[in-house]
Amino acid sequence: MIDDEVMADKGFFIKLVNDEKGKGLFSNRAFKEGDVILEEKPVICCQFLWNSQFGYLACDNCLKPLETAEENVRRLTGNPNFVVPHKECCEVNKSLITECHQCGVKYCSVECQNEAFQRYHSTLCLQGKVKDESHPLNQLCETWKQMHYPPESASIMLLARMVAVVNQANDKEEALAMFSQFCHRTISNDTHEIVHYLLGEKFVGQIDILQQMMKESLNTEYTAHWFTPDGFRSLLALVGTNGQGIGTSSFSRWVKNVSALELPKDERIYIDKLIERIYDAMDEAVGPFLNNEGSGLYVLQSSVNHSCIPNAVVEFPYSNNTLVLKAIRNIKVGEEICTSYLDECQLERSRHSRQQALSSLYLFVCHCDKCQAQANDPDITSDEEESDED
């Protein structure tokens, strides 16, 4: 549990900003560009269901890739003949991979397997019924996939793991309190809107189906308040507004490691051209779906607010679920630490376009310095601006 007290030894503290923004993360010391502000493991995380369906092999606990860089390249390019040199730069150790002896779920290590079993997996283990389409959990996953096509932004299994964590906790009240730390808008209309976005307009009416299927799949004795009509929508809203996307890749880690090698000039030129050729082949075969992806709930990260001129960025440099918040410019003592909820391309769009995206995705109006400076700009989208210029 994280309280709101100043964490002097951490270099940051959490405090209430205002009723609209809720909590925020503030610096307790100066950070320079490139400094790591914090590292954090998630309360819970899981791989996206379609991501798994498409063959992205990852540890079921920490999302670390389970395929080598060469295997990753061959699968994503569709070329079984690609050879990746300097295999010592690949961080995947297949000799450490283990699996649940009851359902076959794979892990990167015995430590991850034990942690998963103790926290949630004993509740969710299919016990030899992995291919049983009639199993309630399998039916739940298939129903979700048909409601939420890629690119995914959430997973019903994240909610299932939350329930399982509470069920397996020795102190169930403490486990429930852990999840209650995540702020989310509970006003009826706002909750409906975020759930509306999470599932897609066509399927909003089927939320009750998911609610009932989860109750049939899991023991919800200790989380009964999550499964009232309003409670379930609120739970979906919590995941929708706080879920942090996680991306891992054995090939990208190989690229980073091989790029750090001291190589003869001719070999460096060859490696650089090979990397470029592989990325081009991947882009042609799978487009933007290069990484293993999932989502997780992070207590500290969830307190970080948005700005259209962010001073920090979220990264996953270890190719697992460990989140790193890094300064991208100098940060003064007492300054609020903000990331962008929008991608780089969206940040370059007009104020009106940014506000539309933030309103539909996260249900708030941005009042950052950039938005206030552009407050008198016309309310037209970037596409309309481009049309006017044409």
Short mmCIF file of C-alpha atoms in Angstrom, two decimals:
data_model
loop_
_atom_site.label_atom_id
_atom_site.label_comp_id
_atom_site.label_asym_id
_atom_site.label_seq_id
_atom_site.Cartn_x
_atom_site.Cartn_y
_atom_site.Cartn_z
CA MET A 1 0.00 0.00 0.00
CA ILE A 2 1.22 3.50 -0.86
CA ASP A 3 0.16 6.40 1.34
CA ASP A 4 0.27 10.10 0.51
CA GLU A 5 3.21 10.98 2.73
CA VAL A 6 6.40 12.49 1.37
CA MET A 7 8.82 9.73 0.37
CA ALA A 8 12.05 11.62 0.82
CA ASP A 9 14.29 8.67 0.07
CA LYS A 10 12.41 8.01 -3.18
CA GLY A 11 12.73 11.48 -4.67
CA PHE A 12 9.00 11.95 -5.16
CA PHE A 13 5.74 12.21 -3.25
CA ILE A 14 2.05 11.80 -4.00
CA LYS A 15 -0.53 14.43 -3.11
CA LEU A 16 -4.04 15.48 -4.07
CA VAL A 17 -3.91 17.94 -6.98
CA ASN A 18 -7.58 18.83 -7.15
CA ASP A 19 -10.96 17.11 -7.25
CA GLU A 20 -10.87 16.80 -11.05
CA LYS A 21 -7.34 15.37 -11.46
CA GLY A 22 -7.20 13.52 -8.16
CA LYS A 23 -3.70 12.56 -7.07
CA GLY A 24 -0.46 13.55 -8.74
CA LEU A 25 3.20 12.58 -8.48
CA PHE A 26 5.60 15.40 -7.56
CA SER A 27 9.38 15.59 -7.41
CA ASN A 28 11.04 15.79 -4.03
CA ARG A 29 14.41 16.52 -5.59
CA ALA A 30 15.77 17.73 -8.90
CA PHE A 31 15.97 15.21 -11.73
CA LYS A 32 18.13 15.61 -14.81
CA GLU A 33 17.12 14.49 -18.29
CA GLY A 34 17.65 10.73 -18.48
CA ASP A 35 17.39 10.12 -14.73
CA VAL A 36 15.28 7.22 -13.53
CA ILE A 37 12.55 8.58 -11.28
CA LEU A 38 11.14 5.23 -10.19
CA GLU A 39 10.93 1.53 -10.98
CA GLU A 40 7.79 -0.40 -10.19
CA LYS A 41 6.33 -3.89 -10.47
CA PRO A 42 2.61 -4.17 -11.16
CA VAL A 43 0.03 -5.18 -8.62
CA ILE A 44 -1.23 -7.52 -11.33
CA CYS A 45 -0.74 -7.88 -15.09
CA CYS A 46 -1.56 -10.22 -17.95
CA GLN A 47 -0.95 -10.72 -21.64
CA PHE A 48 -3.61 -9.64 -24.12
CA LEU A 49 -5.71 -12.58 -25.31
CA TRP A 50 -5.38 -11.93 -29.04
CA ASN A 51 -1.67 -11.35 -28.54
CA SER A 52 -1.37 -14.85 -27.12
CA GLN A 53 -3.62 -16.22 -29.87
CA PHE A 54 -1.26 -14.82 -32.51
CA GLY A 55 1.67 -16.76 -31.05
CA TYR A 56 3.50 -14.22 -28.90
CA LEU A 57 5.11 -16.45 -26.28
CA ALA A 58 5.54 -14.77 -22.92
CA CYS A 59 5.89 -15.64 -19.25
CA ASP A 60 2.39 -15.82 -17.82
CA ASN A 61 3.54 -13.91 -14.76
CA CYS A 62 6.01 -11.20 -15.83
CA LEU A 63 5.43 -11.10 -19.63
CA LYS A 64 9.10 -11.73 -20.38
CA PRO A 65 9.42 -13.21 -23.90
CA LEU A 66 9.92 -16.97 -24.08
CA GLU A 67 11.18 -17.12 -27.66
CA THR A 68 14.72 -16.24 -28.68
CA ALA A 69 15.49 -13.20 -30.79
CA GLU A 70 15.97 -15.44 -33.82
CA GLU A 71 12.67 -17.25 -33.23
CA ASN A 72 10.99 -13.88 -32.75
CA VAL A 73 12.37 -12.60 -36.05
CA ARG A 74 11.42 -15.72 -37.97
CA ARG A 75 7.85 -15.66 -36.68
CA LEU A 76 7.26 -11.95 -37.22
CA THR A 77 8.79 -11.87 -40.70
CA GLY A 78 7.32 -15.19 -41.79
CA ASN A 79 10.82 -16.13 -42.96
CA PRO A 80 12.12 -19.35 -41.35
CA ASN A 81 15.59 -18.78 -42.83
CA PHE A 82 16.51 -15.55 -41.05
CA VAL A 83 19.70 -16.01 -39.03
CA VAL A 84 20.44 -13.64 -36.15
CA PRO A 85 24.17 -13.41 -35.36
CA HIS A 86 25.70 -12.79 -31.93
CA LYS A 87 23.27 -15.07 -30.18
CA GLU A 88 25.01 -14.23 -26.91
CA CYS A 89 23.16 -10.89 -27.09
CA CYS A 90 19.81 -12.65 -26.73
CA GLU A 91 18.64 -12.56 -23.12
CA VAL A 92 16.14 -15.44 -23.31
CA ASN A 93 17.44 -18.51 -21.46
CA LYS A 94 15.22 -21.35 -22.60
CA SER A 95 16.75 -23.75 -20.10
CA LEU A 96 15.04 -21.79 -17.31
CA ILE A 97 11.55 -21.96 -18.85
CA THR A 98 9.13 -24.02 -16.82
CA GLU A 99 5.40 -24.71 -16.90
CA CYS A 100 2.46 -25.55 -14.68
CA HIS A 101 2.27 -29.36 -14.56
CA GLN A 102 -1.53 -29.18 -14.41
CA CYS A 103 -2.41 -26.79 -17.26
CA GLY A 104 0.85 -26.20 -19.14
CA VAL A 105 0.99 -22.41 -18.68
CA LYS A 106 4.62 -21.35 -19.22
CA TYR A 107 6.90 -19.20 -17.11
CA CYS A 108 10.37 -17.75 -17.58
CA SER A 109 11.58 -19.25 -14.30
CA VAL A 110 10.59 -21.30 -11.30
CA GLU A 111 10.46 -18.08 -9.27
CA CYS A 112 7.80 -16.60 -11.57
CA GLN A 113 5.85 -19.86 -11.53
CA ASN A 114 5.84 -19.99 -7.72
CA GLU A 115 4.87 -16.33 -7.41
CA ALA A 116 1.98 -16.76 -9.85
CA PHE A 117 0.70 -19.90 -8.13
CA GLN A 118 0.81 -18.32 -4.70
CA ARG A 119 -0.88 -15.08 -5.78
CA TYR A 120 -3.55 -16.08 -8.34
CA HIS A 121 -2.81 -19.09 -10.53
CA SER A 122 -4.11 -21.82 -8.24
CA THR A 123 -7.55 -20.18 -8.62
CA LEU A 124 -7.30 -19.81 -12.40
CA CYS A 125 -5.47 -23.05 -13.25
CA LEU A 126 -7.47 -25.04 -15.81
CA GLN A 127 -6.05 -28.34 -14.47
CA GLY A 128 -5.80 -30.23 -17.74
CA LYS A 129 -8.82 -28.49 -19.30
CA VAL A 130 -6.87 -26.00 -21.43
CA LYS A 131 -8.50 -27.23 -24.65
CA ASP A 132 -11.93 -27.72 -23.09
CA GLU A 133 -14.03 -25.11 -24.91
CA SER A 134 -16.88 -25.64 -22.46
CA HIS A 135 -14.80 -24.57 -19.45
CA PRO A 136 -16.26 -21.31 -18.05
CA LEU A 137 -12.91 -19.49 -18.13
CA ASN A 138 -12.29 -20.50 -21.75
CA GLN A 139 -15.78 -19.36 -22.67
CA LEU A 140 -15.17 -16.06 -20.89
CA CYS A 141 -11.95 -15.49 -22.84
CA GLU A 142 -13.55 -16.35 -26.18
CA THR A 143 -16.49 -14.04 -25.50
CA TRP A 144 -14.13 -11.20 -24.64
CA LYS A 145 -12.07 -11.76 -27.79
CA GLN A 146 -15.18 -11.52 -29.94
CA MET A 147 -16.08 -8.25 -28.22
CA HIS A 148 -12.63 -6.68 -28.22
CA TYR A 149 -10.64 -7.19 -31.41
CA PRO A 150 -7.01 -6.06 -31.74
CA PRO A 151 -5.40 -3.69 -31.22
CA GLU A 152 -6.32 -4.46 -27.62
CA SER A 153 -6.27 -2.02 -24.72
CA ALA A 154 -7.46 -4.31 -21.92
CA SER A 155 -8.13 -7.94 -21.06
CA ILE A 156 -10.93 -9.61 -19.16
CA MET A 157 -8.26 -11.83 -17.57
CA LEU A 158 -6.84 -8.81 -15.76
CA LEU A 159 -10.17 -8.59 -13.93
CA ALA A 160 -10.17 -12.35 -13.36
CA ARG A 161 -6.69 -12.15 -11.81
CA MET A 162 -7.84 -9.34 -9.54
CA VAL A 163 -10.60 -11.59 -8.24
CA ALA A 164 -8.16 -14.48 -7.87
CA VAL A 165 -5.66 -12.33 -5.94
CA VAL A 166 -8.38 -11.40 -3.44
CA ASN A 167 -9.54 -15.02 -3.16
CA GLN A 168 -6.01 -16.30 -2.44
CA ALA A 169 -4.94 -13.48 -0.12
CA ASN A 170 -4.53 -14.30 3.56
CA ASP A 171 -5.83 -10.83 4.38
CA LYS A 172 -8.67 -10.27 1.92
CA GLU A 173 -9.53 -6.82 3.24
CA GLU A 174 -5.95 -5.71 2.61
CA ALA A 175 -6.08 -7.14 -0.92
CA LEU A 176 -9.32 -5.27 -1.64
CA ALA A 177 -7.83 -2.07 -0.22
CA MET A 178 -4.84 -2.50 -2.55
CA PHE A 179 -7.12 -2.32 -5.59
CA SER A 180 -9.17 0.53 -4.09
CA GLN A 181 -6.06 2.74 -4.35
CA PHE A 182 -6.63 3.09 -8.07
CA CYS A 183 -8.58 6.26 -8.72
CA HIS A 184 -11.31 6.20 -11.35
CA ARG A 185 -14.35 8.23 -12.15
CA THR A 186 -17.42 6.72 -10.55
CA ILE A 187 -20.02 9.19 -11.86
CA SER A 188 -22.60 7.09 -13.69
CA ASN A 189 -22.31 8.77 -17.08
CA ASP A 190 -18.51 8.85 -17.00
CA THR A 191 -18.27 5.21 -15.99
CA HIS A 192 -20.66 4.27 -18.77
CA GLU A 193 -18.59 6.26 -21.28
CA ILE A 194 -15.26 4.66 -20.37
CA VAL A 195 -16.81 1.19 -20.43
CA HIS A 196 -18.41 2.14 -23.73
CA TYR A 197 -14.96 2.89 -25.14
CA LEU A 198 -13.33 -0.15 -23.55
CA LEU A 199 -15.64 -2.61 -25.27
CA GLY A 200 -16.62 -0.71 -28.39
CA GLU A 201 -19.99 0.86 -29.11
CA LYS A 202 -21.45 -2.23 -30.75
CA PHE A 203 -21.00 -4.42 -27.67
CA VAL A 204 -21.80 -2.16 -24.73
CA GLY A 205 -25.09 -3.96 -24.24
CA GLN A 206 -23.23 -7.21 -23.61
CA ILE A 207 -21.46 -6.06 -20.43
CA ASP A 208 -24.05 -7.97 -18.43
CA ILE A 209 -23.00 -11.14 -20.24
CA LEU A 210 -19.39 -10.67 -19.16
CA GLN A 211 -20.50 -9.94 -15.63
CA GLN A 212 -22.54 -13.14 -15.45
CA MET A 213 -19.82 -15.25 -17.08
CA MET A 214 -17.24 -14.03 -14.58
CA LYS A 215 -19.55 -14.90 -11.69
CA GLU A 216 -19.97 -18.39 -13.14
CA SER A 217 -16.22 -18.79 -13.74
CA LEU A 218 -14.91 -17.60 -10.39
CA ASN A 219 -15.66 -17.64 -6.71
CA THR A 220 -16.81 -14.05 -6.18
CA GLU A 221 -17.77 -14.40 -2.51
CA TYR A 222 -15.20 -11.83 -1.38
CA THR A 223 -15.70 -9.49 -4.35
CA ALA A 224 -19.50 -9.51 -4.55
CA HIS A 225 -19.61 -5.70 -4.71
CA TRP A 226 -17.60 -5.88 -7.95
CA PHE A 227 -20.40 -7.86 -9.58
CA THR A 228 -23.39 -5.65 -9.05
CA PRO A 229 -24.36 -3.86 -12.31
CA ASP A 230 -22.76 -0.59 -11.18
CA GLY A 231 -19.87 -2.37 -9.48
CA PHE A 232 -18.89 -4.28 -12.61
CA ARG A 233 -18.98 -1.15 -14.76
CA SER A 234 -16.90 0.61 -12.16
CA LEU A 235 -14.42 -2.27 -12.23
CA LEU A 236 -14.16 -2.05 -16.01
CA ALA A 237 -13.70 1.71 -15.70
CA LEU A 238 -10.92 1.18 -13.15
CA VAL A 239 -9.03 -1.04 -15.60
CA GLY A 240 -9.85 1.24 -18.52
CA THR A 241 -8.49 4.37 -16.87
CA ASN A 242 -5.57 2.85 -14.93
CA GLY A 243 -4.41 -0.05 -17.08
CA GLN A 244 -0.87 0.56 -18.32
CA GLY A 245 0.14 -1.04 -21.59
CA ILE A 246 3.19 -3.32 -21.38
CA GLY A 247 5.38 -4.19 -24.35
CA THR A 248 8.23 -6.70 -24.38
CA SER A 249 10.40 -8.04 -27.19
CA SER A 250 13.35 -10.43 -27.29
CA PHE A 251 14.46 -8.97 -30.63
CA SER A 252 14.49 -5.36 -29.37
CA ARG A 253 16.63 -6.43 -26.42
CA TRP A 254 18.98 -8.21 -28.84
CA VAL A 255 19.18 -5.01 -30.91
CA LYS A 256 20.09 -2.96 -27.84
CA ASN A 257 22.75 -5.44 -26.73
CA VAL A 258 24.31 -5.98 -30.14
CA SER A 259 24.36 -2.22 -30.75
CA ALA A 260 26.49 -1.84 -27.61
CA LEU A 261 29.15 -4.25 -28.88
CA GLU A 262 32.50 -2.93 -30.10
CA LEU A 263 32.69 -4.38 -33.60
CA PRO A 264 34.96 -3.87 -36.60
CA LYS A 265 33.63 -1.18 -38.93
CA ASP A 266 32.63 -3.62 -41.70
CA GLU A 267 30.74 -5.86 -39.27
CA ARG A 268 29.01 -2.86 -37.67
CA ILE A 269 27.78 -1.73 -41.08
CA TYR A 270 26.54 -5.27 -41.81
CA ILE A 271 24.73 -5.54 -38.44
CA ASP A 272 23.08 -2.14 -38.82
CA LYS A 273 21.85 -2.99 -42.31
CA LEU A 274 20.61 -6.38 -41.10
CA ILE A 275 18.63 -4.77 -38.29
CA GLU A 276 17.09 -2.31 -40.75
CA ARG A 277 16.21 -5.13 -43.14
CA ILE A 278 14.61 -7.19 -40.37
CA TYR A 279 12.49 -4.27 -39.14
CA ASP A 280 11.37 -3.59 -42.73
CA ALA A 281 10.40 -7.25 -43.15
CA MET A 282 8.53 -7.23 -39.84
CA ASP A 283 6.71 -4.05 -40.75
CA GLU A 284 5.63 -5.56 -44.05
CA ALA A 285 4.41 -8.77 -42.38
CA VAL A 286 2.79 -7.59 -39.13
CA GLY A 287 2.71 -3.79 -39.27
CA PRO A 288 2.66 -2.21 -35.81
CA PHE A 289 2.18 -5.51 -33.94
CA LEU A 290 5.88 -6.07 -33.25
CA ASN A 291 5.87 -6.62 -29.51
CA ASN A 292 4.37 -9.01 -27.04
CA GLU A 293 1.78 -6.87 -25.32
CA GLY A 294 -0.36 -6.87 -22.22
CA SER A 295 -1.55 -4.53 -19.50
CA GLY A 296 -1.06 -4.10 -15.78
CA LEU A 297 -2.02 -2.02 -12.78
CA TYR A 298 0.78 0.03 -11.20
CA VAL A 299 0.08 1.96 -8.00
CA LEU A 300 2.68 4.73 -8.39
CA GLN A 301 2.34 5.06 -12.16
CA SER A 302 -1.43 5.41 -11.80
CA SER A 303 -0.83 8.63 -9.86
CA VAL A 304 1.09 10.19 -12.76
CA ASN A 305 -1.10 12.67 -14.62
CA HIS A 306 -1.09 13.63 -18.28
CA SER A 307 0.50 16.66 -19.91
CA CYS A 308 0.79 17.53 -23.59
CA ILE A 309 4.32 18.70 -22.74
CA PRO A 310 5.42 15.77 -20.54
CA ASN A 311 8.60 15.77 -18.49
CA ALA A 312 8.75 11.98 -18.08
CA VAL A 313 8.15 8.81 -20.06
CA VAL A 314 7.22 5.22 -19.19
CA GLU A 315 9.59 2.52 -20.46
CA PHE A 316 10.03 -1.24 -20.07
CA PRO A 317 13.80 -1.52 -20.51
CA TYR A 318 14.14 -5.03 -19.05
CA SER A 319 11.64 -6.58 -21.46
CA ASN A 320 9.40 -7.73 -18.62
CA ASN A 321 6.67 -6.09 -16.55
CA THR A 322 9.04 -3.85 -14.58
CA LEU A 323 8.01 -0.27 -15.36
CA VAL A 324 10.58 2.52 -15.37
CA LEU A 325 9.58 6.18 -15.20
CA LYS A 326 12.36 8.28 -16.71
CA ALA A 327 12.84 12.06 -16.92
CA ILE A 328 12.92 13.35 -20.51
CA ARG A 329 13.89 16.88 -19.44
CA ASN A 330 15.18 18.50 -16.29
CA ILE A 331 12.61 18.48 -13.45
CA LYS A 332 12.71 20.98 -10.58
CA VAL A 333 12.01 20.28 -6.92
CA GLY A 334 8.26 20.39 -6.31
CA GLU A 335 7.37 20.12 -10.01
CA GLU A 336 4.60 17.71 -10.96
CA ILE A 337 5.88 14.68 -12.85
CA CYS A 338 3.73 14.06 -15.93
CA THR A 339 3.74 11.70 -18.86
CA SER A 340 1.67 11.84 -22.04
CA TYR A 341 -1.30 9.53 -22.35
CA LEU A 342 -1.17 10.22 -26.10
CA ASP A 343 1.47 8.99 -28.51
CA GLU A 344 4.02 11.31 -30.10
CA CYS A 345 2.02 11.78 -33.29
CA GLN A 346 -1.15 12.68 -31.37
CA LEU A 347 0.78 15.27 -29.33
CA GLU A 348 1.61 17.14 -32.54
CA ARG A 349 -2.05 17.48 -33.45
CA SER A 350 -4.18 20.53 -32.70
CA ARG A 351 -5.40 21.33 -29.19
CA HIS A 352 -8.93 20.42 -30.25
CA SER A 353 -7.80 17.01 -31.58
CA ARG A 354 -5.86 16.27 -28.40
CA GLN A 355 -8.80 17.28 -26.22
CA GLN A 356 -11.16 15.06 -28.22
CA ALA A 357 -8.85 12.07 -27.78
CA LEU A 358 -8.33 12.62 -24.05
CA SER A 359 -12.03 13.20 -23.46
CA SER A 360 -13.07 10.01 -25.24
CA LEU A 361 -10.30 7.79 -23.85
CA TYR A 362 -9.84 9.13 -20.32
CA LEU A 363 -12.85 11.37 -19.64
CA PHE A 364 -11.04 14.59 -18.72
CA VAL A 365 -10.24 17.98 -20.20
CA CYS A 366 -6.53 18.79 -20.25
CA HIS A 367 -5.46 22.11 -18.71
CA CYS A 368 -1.69 21.72 -19.15
CA ASP A 369 0.44 24.75 -20.09
CA LYS A 370 0.37 23.84 -23.78
CA CYS A 371 -3.43 23.52 -23.87
CA GLN A 372 -3.89 26.78 -21.97
CA ALA A 373 -1.51 28.58 -24.32
CA GLN A 374 -3.57 27.31 -27.26
CA ALA A 375 -6.94 28.00 -25.61
CA ASN A 376 -7.89 30.59 -28.24
CA ASP A 377 -7.07 28.32 -31.17
CA PRO A 378 -10.11 27.41 -33.33
CA ASP A 379 -11.95 24.22 -32.39
CA ILE A 380 -11.09 22.23 -35.48
CA THR A 381 -9.37 18.87 -35.79
CA SER A 382 -5.93 18.45 -37.29
CA ASP A 383 -7.48 16.67 -40.30
CA GLU A 384 -9.67 19.73 -40.92
CA GLU A 385 -6.62 21.95 -40.64
CA GLU A 386 -4.83 19.85 -43.25
CA SER A 387 -7.86 20.08 -45.55
CA ASP A 388 -7.91 23.86 -45.20
CA GLU A 389 -4.22 24.02 -46.05
CA ASP A 390 -4.77 21.82 -49.11
#
